[in-house]
mmCIF file with all atom_site columns, C-alpha atoms in Angstrom:
data_model
loop_
_atom_site.group_PDB
_atom_site.id
_atom_site.type_symbol
_atom_site.label_atom_id
_atom_site.label_alt_id
_atom_site.label_comp_id
_atom_site.label_asym_id
_atom_site.label_entity_id
_atom_site.label_seq_id
_atom_site.pdbx_PDB_ins_code
_atom_site.Cartn_x
_atom_site.Cartn_y
_atom_site.Cartn_z
_atom_site.occupancy
_atom_site.B_iso_or_equiv
_atom_site.pdbx_formal_charge
_atom_site.auth_seq_id
_atom_site.auth_comp_id
_atom_site.auth_asym_id
_atom_site.auth_atom_id
_atom_site.pdbx_PDB_model_num
ATOM 1   C CA . VAL H 1 1   ? 175.948 94.389  189.086 1.00 0.00 ? 231 VAL H CA 1
ATOM 2   C CA . PHE H 1 2   ? 176.166 92.224  185.966 1.00 0.00 ? 232 PHE H CA 1
ATOM 3   C CA . PHE H 1 3   ? 179.761 92.270  184.878 1.00 0.00 ? 233 PHE H CA 1
ATOM 4   C CA . GLN H 1 4   ? 180.274 91.041  181.176 1.00 0.00 ? 234 GLN H CA 1
ATOM 5   C CA . CYS H 1 5   ? 183.710 90.189  180.077 1.00 0.00 ? 235 CYS H CA 1
ATOM 6   C CA . ASP H 1 6   ? 185.034 90.360  176.428 1.00 0.00 ? 236 ASP H CA 1
ATOM 7   C CA . VAL H 1 7   ? 182.333 88.657  174.333 1.00 0.00 ? 237 VAL H CA 1
ATOM 8   C CA . GLN H 1 8   ? 183.668 89.801  171.090 1.00 0.00 ? 238 GLN H CA 1
ATOM 9   C CA . LYS H 1 9   ? 183.625 89.056  167.351 1.00 0.00 ? 239 LYS H CA 1
ATOM 10  C CA . ALA H 1 10  ? 187.175 87.615  167.037 1.00 0.00 ? 240 ALA H CA 1
ATOM 11  C CA . MET H 1 11  ? 186.069 84.904  169.589 1.00 0.00 ? 241 MET H CA 1
ATOM 12  C CA . GLN H 1 12  ? 183.597 83.446  167.131 1.00 0.00 ? 242 GLN H CA 1
ATOM 13  C CA . LYS H 1 13  ? 186.372 81.506  165.491 1.00 0.00 ? 243 LYS H CA 1
ATOM 14  C CA . ILE H 1 14  ? 187.880 79.912  168.634 1.00 0.00 ? 244 ILE H CA 1
ATOM 15  C CA . ILE H 1 15  ? 185.249 79.491  171.175 1.00 0.00 ? 245 ILE H CA 1
ATOM 16  C CA . PRO H 1 16  ? 183.092 76.290  170.815 1.00 0.00 ? 246 PRO H CA 1
ATOM 17  C CA . MET H 1 17  ? 179.388 76.967  170.770 1.00 0.00 ? 247 MET H CA 1
ATOM 18  C CA . ILE H 1 18  ? 179.854 80.726  170.614 1.00 0.00 ? 248 ILE H CA 1
ATOM 19  C CA . GLU H 1 19  ? 176.246 81.025  169.491 1.00 0.00 ? 249 GLU H CA 1
ATOM 20  C CA . THR H 1 20  ? 175.097 79.605  172.896 1.00 0.00 ? 250 THR H CA 1
ATOM 21  C CA . VAL H 1 21  ? 177.597 81.862  174.736 1.00 0.00 ? 251 VAL H CA 1
ATOM 22  C CA . GLY H 1 22  ? 176.219 84.887  172.944 1.00 0.00 ? 252 GLY H CA 1
ATOM 23  C CA . PHE H 1 23  ? 172.609 83.818  173.425 1.00 0.00 ? 253 PHE H CA 1
ATOM 24  C CA . ASN H 1 24  ? 173.029 83.432  177.164 1.00 0.00 ? 254 ASN H CA 1
ATOM 25  C CA . CYS H 1 25  ? 174.922 86.696  177.620 1.00 0.00 ? 255 CYS H CA 1
ATOM 26  C CA . ALA H 1 26  ? 172.133 88.364  175.636 1.00 0.00 ? 256 ALA H CA 1
ATOM 27  C CA . ARG H 1 27  ? 169.651 86.800  177.985 1.00 0.00 ? 257 ARG H CA 1
ATOM 28  C CA . LEU H 1 28  ? 171.575 88.454  180.974 1.00 0.00 ? 258 LEU H CA 1
ATOM 29  C CA . ALA H 1 29  ? 171.706 91.816  179.209 1.00 0.00 ? 259 ALA H CA 1
ATOM 30  C CA . LYS H 1 30  ? 167.944 91.612  178.732 1.00 0.00 ? 260 LYS H CA 1
ATOM 31  C CA . THR H 1 31  ? 167.515 90.574  182.380 1.00 0.00 ? 261 THR H CA 1
ATOM 32  C CA . SER H 1 32  ? 169.467 93.496  183.492 1.00 0.00 ? 262 SER H CA 1
ATOM 33  C CA . LYS H 1 33  ? 167.240 95.806  181.465 1.00 0.00 ? 263 LYS H CA 1
ATOM 34  C CA . ILE H 1 34  ? 164.054 94.142  182.829 1.00 0.00 ? 264 ILE H CA 1
ATOM 35  C CA . LEU H 1 35  ? 165.127 94.059  186.515 1.00 0.00 ? 265 LEU H CA 1
ATOM 36  C CA . GLY H 1 36  ? 166.991 97.423  186.636 1.00 0.00 ? 266 GLY H CA 1
ATOM 37  C CA . ILE H 1 37  ? 170.410 95.557  187.307 1.00 0.00 ? 267 ILE H CA 1
ATOM 38  C CA . PRO H 1 38  ? 173.392 97.730  186.282 1.00 0.00 ? 268 PRO H CA 1
ATOM 39  C CA . LEU H 1 39  ? 175.445 96.169  183.483 1.00 0.00 ? 269 LEU H CA 1
ATOM 40  C CA . VAL H 1 40  ? 179.162 96.853  183.088 1.00 0.00 ? 270 VAL H CA 1
ATOM 41  C CA . ALA H 1 41  ? 180.764 95.462  179.993 1.00 0.00 ? 271 ALA H CA 1
ATOM 42  C CA . THR H 1 42  ? 184.462 95.218  178.887 1.00 0.00 ? 272 THR H CA 1
ATOM 43  C CA . GLU H 1 43  ? 186.000 94.763  175.388 1.00 0.00 ? 273 GLU H CA 1
ATOM 44  C CA . GLN H 1 44  ? 189.656 93.673  175.154 1.00 0.00 ? 274 GLN H CA 1
ATOM 45  C CA . TYR H 1 45  ? 191.265 95.891  172.642 1.00 0.00 ? 275 TYR H CA 1
ATOM 46  C CA . PRO H 1 46  ? 188.424 96.191  170.163 1.00 0.00 ? 276 PRO H CA 1
ATOM 47  C CA . LYS H 1 47  ? 190.578 97.190  167.204 1.00 0.00 ? 277 LYS H CA 1
ATOM 48  C CA . ALA H 1 48  ? 192.158 93.734  167.251 1.00 0.00 ? 278 ALA H CA 1
ATOM 49  C CA . PHE H 1 49  ? 189.254 91.541  168.653 1.00 0.00 ? 279 PHE H CA 1
ATOM 50  C CA . GLY H 1 50  ? 186.245 93.369  167.315 1.00 0.00 ? 280 GLY H CA 1
ATOM 51  C CA . GLU H 1 51  ? 183.188 94.677  169.189 1.00 0.00 ? 281 GLU H CA 1
ATOM 52  C CA . THR H 1 52  ? 180.929 92.864  171.558 1.00 0.00 ? 282 THR H CA 1
ATOM 53  C CA . LEU H 1 53  ? 178.536 90.377  169.649 1.00 0.00 ? 283 LEU H CA 1
ATOM 54  C CA . GLN H 1 54  ? 175.742 92.192  168.056 1.00 0.00 ? 284 GLN H CA 1
ATOM 55  C CA . VAL H 1 55  ? 173.136 89.711  169.589 1.00 0.00 ? 285 VAL H CA 1
ATOM 56  C CA . ILE H 1 56  ? 174.241 90.886  172.985 1.00 0.00 ? 286 ILE H CA 1
ATOM 57  C CA . LYS H 1 57  ? 174.441 94.679  172.009 1.00 0.00 ? 287 LYS H CA 1
ATOM 58  C CA . ASP H 1 58  ? 170.796 94.367  170.675 1.00 0.00 ? 288 ASP H CA 1
ATOM 59  C CA . GLU H 1 59  ? 169.756 93.777  174.275 1.00 0.00 ? 289 GLU H CA 1
ATOM 60  C CA . TYR H 1 60  ? 171.680 96.694  175.773 1.00 0.00 ? 290 TYR H CA 1
ATOM 61  C CA . HIS H 1 61  ? 169.669 99.447  177.546 1.00 0.00 ? 291 HIS H CA 1
ATOM 62  C CA . GLU H 1 62  ? 170.882 103.114 177.744 1.00 0.00 ? 292 GLU H CA 1
ATOM 63  C CA . GLY H 1 63  ? 172.339 102.547 181.123 1.00 0.00 ? 293 GLY H CA 1
ATOM 64  C CA . VAL H 1 64  ? 175.014 100.042 180.151 1.00 0.00 ? 294 VAL H CA 1
ATOM 65  C CA . LYS H 1 65  ? 178.552 101.166 180.976 1.00 0.00 ? 295 LYS H CA 1
ATOM 66  C CA . GLN H 1 66  ? 181.024 99.760  178.424 1.00 0.00 ? 296 GLN H CA 1
ATOM 67  C CA . PHE H 1 67  ? 184.709 100.116 178.702 1.00 0.00 ? 297 PHE H CA 1
ATOM 68  C CA . GLU H 1 68  ? 187.559 99.169  176.382 1.00 0.00 ? 298 GLU H CA 1
ATOM 69  C CA . LYS H 1 69  ? 190.575 97.642  178.114 1.00 0.00 ? 299 LYS H CA 1
ATOM 70  C CA . PHE H 1 70  ? 194.165 96.812  177.177 1.00 0.00 ? 300 PHE H CA 1
ATOM 71  C CA . GLN H 1 71  ? 195.138 94.644  180.067 1.00 0.00 ? 301 GLN H CA 1
ATOM 72  C CA . PHE H 1 72  ? 193.875 91.120  181.192 1.00 0.00 ? 302 PHE H CA 1
ATOM 73  C CA . SER H 1 73  ? 192.019 92.299  184.148 1.00 0.00 ? 303 SER H CA 1
ATOM 74  C CA . MET H 1 74  ? 188.680 93.597  183.772 1.00 0.00 ? 304 MET H CA 1
ATOM 75  C CA . VAL H 1 75  ? 189.068 96.046  186.670 1.00 0.00 ? 305 VAL H CA 1
ATOM 76  C CA . SER H 1 76  ? 190.921 99.015  185.216 1.00 0.00 ? 306 SER H CA 1
ATOM 77  C CA . GLU H 1 77  ? 190.919 102.234 187.202 1.00 0.00 ? 307 GLU H CA 1
ATOM 78  C CA . GLU H 1 78  ? 187.818 103.667 185.412 1.00 0.00 ? 308 GLU H CA 1
ATOM 79  C CA . VAL H 1 79  ? 185.911 100.281 185.876 1.00 0.00 ? 309 VAL H CA 1
ATOM 80  C CA . ALA H 1 80  ? 186.790 100.205 189.544 1.00 0.00 ? 310 ALA H CA 1
ATOM 81  C CA . GLU H 1 81  ? 185.577 103.783 189.888 1.00 0.00 ? 311 GLU H CA 1
ATOM 82  C CA . CYS H 1 82  ? 182.397 102.797 188.148 1.00 0.00 ? 312 CYS H CA 1
ATOM 83  C CA . LEU H 1 83  ? 181.780 99.858  190.354 1.00 0.00 ? 313 LEU H CA 1
ATOM 84  C CA . GLY H 1 84  ? 182.375 101.906 193.341 1.00 0.00 ? 314 GLY H CA 1
ATOM 85  C CA . GLU H 1 85  ? 179.809 104.560 192.296 1.00 0.00 ? 315 GLU H CA 1
ATOM 86  C CA . LEU H 1 86  ? 177.277 101.753 191.711 1.00 0.00 ? 316 LEU H CA 1
ATOM 87  C CA . LYS H 1 87  ? 177.596 100.804 195.520 1.00 0.00 ? 317 LYS H CA 1
ATOM 88  C CA . ARG H 1 88  ? 176.341 97.182  194.888 1.00 0.00 ? 318 ARG H CA 1
ATOM 89  C CA . PRO H 1 89  ? 177.577 94.380  197.241 1.00 0.00 ? 319 PRO H CA 1
ATOM 90  C CA . THR H 1 90  ? 177.289 91.593  194.616 1.00 0.00 ? 320 THR H CA 1
ATOM 91  C CA . VAL H 1 91  ? 178.647 91.116  191.120 1.00 0.00 ? 321 VAL H CA 1
ATOM 92  C CA . VAL H 1 92  ? 177.593 88.339  188.680 1.00 0.00 ? 322 VAL H CA 1
ATOM 93  C CA . LEU H 1 93  ? 180.618 87.830  186.421 1.00 0.00 ? 323 LEU H CA 1
ATOM 94  C CA . TYR H 1 94  ? 180.286 86.108  183.012 1.00 0.00 ? 324 TYR H CA 1
ATOM 95  C CA . GLY H 1 95  ? 181.732 86.133  179.559 1.00 0.00 ? 325 GLY H CA 1
ATOM 96  C CA . ILE H 1 96  ? 184.936 85.084  177.779 1.00 0.00 ? 326 ILE H CA 1
ATOM 97  C CA . GLU H 1 97  ? 188.158 85.106  179.728 1.00 0.00 ? 327 GLU H CA 1
ATOM 98  C CA . ALA H 1 98  ? 186.220 85.921  182.864 1.00 0.00 ? 328 ALA H CA 1
ATOM 99  C CA . HIS H 1 99  ? 188.435 83.901  184.975 1.00 0.00 ? 329 HIS H CA 1
ATOM 100 C CA . VAL H 1 100 ? 191.491 86.052  184.265 1.00 0.00 ? 330 VAL H CA 1
#
């Protein structure tokens, strides 16, 4: 599973080289589409921090699972349930604040 963390518009002002971050996240989204790897994405309080960068969303496929969150952890109850349903033993974690 590709697990994308909070790559949102508000971060454009504070993350150095955000264009590169967005480009690489878009590459992973495209890779998930090509190889059939499930993609689970989170957005931290989108009303305050904006949506996922458009360059990434342009590469989303119809199977992408996207969740809003209001806590630092990416693993809310509904995300944990989604991951459990996917039954994949490995997660590739990437994004902004992915270490939290």
